[in-house]
Each structure stands twice: as C-alpha cells, then as structure tokens.
Coordinates of N, CA and C in Angstrom, one line a residue:
X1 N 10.3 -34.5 -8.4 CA 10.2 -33.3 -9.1 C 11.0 -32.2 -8.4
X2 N 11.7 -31.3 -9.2 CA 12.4 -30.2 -8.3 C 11.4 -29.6 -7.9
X3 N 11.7 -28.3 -7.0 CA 11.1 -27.4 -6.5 C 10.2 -26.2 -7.3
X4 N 11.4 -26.2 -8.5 CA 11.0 -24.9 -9.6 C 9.8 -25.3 -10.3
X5 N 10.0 -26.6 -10.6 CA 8.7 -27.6 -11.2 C 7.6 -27.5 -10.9
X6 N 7.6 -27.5 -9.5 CA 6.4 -27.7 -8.6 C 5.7 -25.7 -8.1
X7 N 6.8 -24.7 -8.2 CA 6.1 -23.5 -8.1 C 5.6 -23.3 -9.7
X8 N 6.6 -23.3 -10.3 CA 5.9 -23.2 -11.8 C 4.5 -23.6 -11.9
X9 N 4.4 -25.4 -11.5 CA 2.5 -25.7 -11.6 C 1.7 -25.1 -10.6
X10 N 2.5 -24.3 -9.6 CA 1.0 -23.9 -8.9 C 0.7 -22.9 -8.9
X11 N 1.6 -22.1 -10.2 CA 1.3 -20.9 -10.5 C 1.7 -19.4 -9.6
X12 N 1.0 -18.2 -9.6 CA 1.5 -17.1 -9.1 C 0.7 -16.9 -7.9
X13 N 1.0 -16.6 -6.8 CA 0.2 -16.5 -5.4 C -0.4 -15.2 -5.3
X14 N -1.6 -15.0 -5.3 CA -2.1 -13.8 -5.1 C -1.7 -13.0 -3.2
X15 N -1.6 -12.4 -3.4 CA -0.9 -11.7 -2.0 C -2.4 -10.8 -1.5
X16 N -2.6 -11.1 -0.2 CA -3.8 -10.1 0.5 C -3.2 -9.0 1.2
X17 N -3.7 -7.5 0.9 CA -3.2 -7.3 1.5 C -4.2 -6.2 2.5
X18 N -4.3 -6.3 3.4 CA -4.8 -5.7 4.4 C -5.1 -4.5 5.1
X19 N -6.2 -3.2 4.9 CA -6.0 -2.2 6.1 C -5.3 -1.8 7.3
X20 N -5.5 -0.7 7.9 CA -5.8 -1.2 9.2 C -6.7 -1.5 10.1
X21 N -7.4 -1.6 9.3 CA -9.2 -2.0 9.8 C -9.1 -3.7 9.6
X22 N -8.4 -4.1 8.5 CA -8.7 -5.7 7.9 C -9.4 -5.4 6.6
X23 N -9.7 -4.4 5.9 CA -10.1 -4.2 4.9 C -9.3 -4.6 3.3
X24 N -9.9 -5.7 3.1 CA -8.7 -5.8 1.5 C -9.1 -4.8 0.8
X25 N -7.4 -4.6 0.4 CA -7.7 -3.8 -0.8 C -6.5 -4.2 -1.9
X26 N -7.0 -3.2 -3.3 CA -6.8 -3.5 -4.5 C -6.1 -2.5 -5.3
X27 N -5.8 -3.2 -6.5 CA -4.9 -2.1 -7.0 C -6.0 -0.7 -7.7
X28 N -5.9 0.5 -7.9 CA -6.4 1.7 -8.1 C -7.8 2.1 -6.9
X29 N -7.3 1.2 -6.1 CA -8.3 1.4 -4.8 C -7.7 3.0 -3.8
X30 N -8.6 3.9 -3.3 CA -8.2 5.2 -2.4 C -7.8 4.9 -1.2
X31 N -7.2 5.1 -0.7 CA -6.7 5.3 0.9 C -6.9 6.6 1.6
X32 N -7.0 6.5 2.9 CA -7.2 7.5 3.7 C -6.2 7.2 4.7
X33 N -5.1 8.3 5.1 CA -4.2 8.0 6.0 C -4.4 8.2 7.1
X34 N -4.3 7.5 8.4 CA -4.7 7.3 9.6 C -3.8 7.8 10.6
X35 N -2.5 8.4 10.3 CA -1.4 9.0 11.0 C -0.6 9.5 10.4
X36 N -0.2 10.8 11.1 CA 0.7 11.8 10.6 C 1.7 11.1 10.0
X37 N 2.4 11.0 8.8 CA 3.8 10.7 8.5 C 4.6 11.2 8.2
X38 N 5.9 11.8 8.2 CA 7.1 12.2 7.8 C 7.4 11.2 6.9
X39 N 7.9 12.3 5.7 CA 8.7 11.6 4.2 C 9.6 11.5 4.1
X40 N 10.3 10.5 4.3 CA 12.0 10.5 4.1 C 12.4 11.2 3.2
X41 N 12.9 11.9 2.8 CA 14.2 12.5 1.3 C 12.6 13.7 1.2
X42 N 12.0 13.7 1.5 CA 10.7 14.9 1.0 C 10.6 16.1 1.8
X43 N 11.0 16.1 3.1 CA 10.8 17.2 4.0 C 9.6 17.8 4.1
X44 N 8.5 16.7 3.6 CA 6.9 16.9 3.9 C 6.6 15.7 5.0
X45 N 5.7 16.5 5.8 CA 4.9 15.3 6.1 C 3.4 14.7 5.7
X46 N 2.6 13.8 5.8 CA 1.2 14.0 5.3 C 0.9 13.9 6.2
X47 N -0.5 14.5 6.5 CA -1.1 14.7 7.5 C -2.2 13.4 7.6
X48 N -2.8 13.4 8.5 CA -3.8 12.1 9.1 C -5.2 13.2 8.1
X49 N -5.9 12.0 7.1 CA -7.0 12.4 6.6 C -7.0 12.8 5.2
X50 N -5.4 12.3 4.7 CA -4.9 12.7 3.5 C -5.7 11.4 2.6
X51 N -6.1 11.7 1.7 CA -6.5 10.7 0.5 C -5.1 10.8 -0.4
X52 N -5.1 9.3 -0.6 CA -4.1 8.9 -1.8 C -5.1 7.9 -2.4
X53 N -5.3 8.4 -4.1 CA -6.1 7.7 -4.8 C -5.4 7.1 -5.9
X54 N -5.0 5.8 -6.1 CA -5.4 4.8 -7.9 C -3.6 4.0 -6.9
X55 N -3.5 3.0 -5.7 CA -3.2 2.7 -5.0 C -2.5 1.6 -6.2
X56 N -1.0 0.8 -5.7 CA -0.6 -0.1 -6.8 C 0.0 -0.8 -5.4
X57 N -0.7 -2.5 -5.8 CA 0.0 -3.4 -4.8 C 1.1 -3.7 -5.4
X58 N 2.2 -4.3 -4.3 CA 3.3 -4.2 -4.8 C 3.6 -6.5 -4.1
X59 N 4.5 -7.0 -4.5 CA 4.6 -8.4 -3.6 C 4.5 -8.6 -2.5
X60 N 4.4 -7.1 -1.6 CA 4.8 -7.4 -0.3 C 3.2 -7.4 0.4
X61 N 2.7 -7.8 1.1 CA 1.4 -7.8 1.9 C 1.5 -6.5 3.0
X62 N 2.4 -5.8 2.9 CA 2.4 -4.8 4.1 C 2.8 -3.9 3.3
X63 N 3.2 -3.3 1.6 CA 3.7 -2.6 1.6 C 2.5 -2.3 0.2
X64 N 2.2 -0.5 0.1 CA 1.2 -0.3 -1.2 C 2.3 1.0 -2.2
X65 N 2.3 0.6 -3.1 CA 2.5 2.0 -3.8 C 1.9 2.9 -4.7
X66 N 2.3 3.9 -4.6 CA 1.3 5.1 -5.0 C 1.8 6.4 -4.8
X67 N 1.3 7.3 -5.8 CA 1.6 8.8 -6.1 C 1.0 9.6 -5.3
X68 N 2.1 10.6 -5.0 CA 1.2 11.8 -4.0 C 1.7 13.0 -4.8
X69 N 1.3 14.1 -5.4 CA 1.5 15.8 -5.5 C 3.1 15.7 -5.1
X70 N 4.3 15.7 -5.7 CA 5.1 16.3 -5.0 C 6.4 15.2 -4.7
X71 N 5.7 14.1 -4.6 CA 6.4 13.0 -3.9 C 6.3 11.9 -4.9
X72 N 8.0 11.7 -5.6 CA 8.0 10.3 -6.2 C 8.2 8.9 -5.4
X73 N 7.7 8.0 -6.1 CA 8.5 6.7 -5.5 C 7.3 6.7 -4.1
X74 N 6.6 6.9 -3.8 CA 6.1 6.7 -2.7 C 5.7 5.2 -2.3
X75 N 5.9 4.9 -1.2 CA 5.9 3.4 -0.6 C 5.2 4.0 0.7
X76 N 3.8 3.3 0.9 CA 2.9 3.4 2.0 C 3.2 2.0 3.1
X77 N 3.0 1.3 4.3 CA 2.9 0.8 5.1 C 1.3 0.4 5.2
X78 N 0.7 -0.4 4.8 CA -0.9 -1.0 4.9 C -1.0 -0.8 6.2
X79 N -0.9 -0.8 7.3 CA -1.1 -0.5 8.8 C -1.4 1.0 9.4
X80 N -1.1 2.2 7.7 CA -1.0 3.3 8.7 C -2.4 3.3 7.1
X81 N -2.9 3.2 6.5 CA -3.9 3.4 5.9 C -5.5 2.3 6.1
X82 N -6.5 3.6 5.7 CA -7.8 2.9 5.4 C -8.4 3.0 4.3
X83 N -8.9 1.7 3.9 CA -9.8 2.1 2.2 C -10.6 3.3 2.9
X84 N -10.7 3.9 1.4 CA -11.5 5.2 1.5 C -13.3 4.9 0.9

C-alpha cells in the first residue's frame, strides 16, 4: 500500500496542545499571558496578566491563534500562556 493510502485510513491526527503549566487546551478556550511580549509590526507590547479570550488552535502543538484589540494575525507561543 502507498503511504497516502495508509494516512488517508488513519485519518486526521488530533494535535495536543499544551500550557505552560501542561494544561490542554482548546479552541475558544481564554489564556492568560505569563510574560511581557513585544509585537512584531504592532509597536505594543502585552503585558504579563493580559487575557486573550475564544483562542483558535492552529496544526502546530506550540503555536495558538487569536485576536487581541488592535492586533491582527496574532500568533501566540503555548509556552508563554496559561488557561484562564
């Protein structure tokens, strides 16, 4: 059997993806940010304690995306956030 055959039957892999506590989380789940960040192209930073709420996993296990006030396209790092 090829390879494509064999991903095809075993279907789509669900991705975990992790806090930085070890906390799974989900899509429209809230985050609480755990460290100052500078925004690339935004010339904001967020501050530690910021809520970002209705979170969208994205393929990657380390990467979440989600809207902030101000800021398109945002792409978070799962290591600098906690479920809220």
């Amino acid at each position: 059997m090829a390879a494509s055959e064999l991903a095809a039957r075993a279907g789509p892999t669900e991705v975990e993806v992790r806090d930085s506590v070890g906390n799974l989380l989900a899509d429209g789940d809230s985050v609480v940010l755990v460290k100052d960040l500078k925004v690339k192209g935004a010339g904001q930073t967020l501050k530690r304690g910021t809520v970002i709420r209705s979170i969208r996993l994205t393929g990657d296990p380390q990467e979440i995306d989600c809207r902030y006030e101000g800021i398109k396209g945002l792409v978070l790092r799962a290591e600098f956030v906690k479920k809220n």
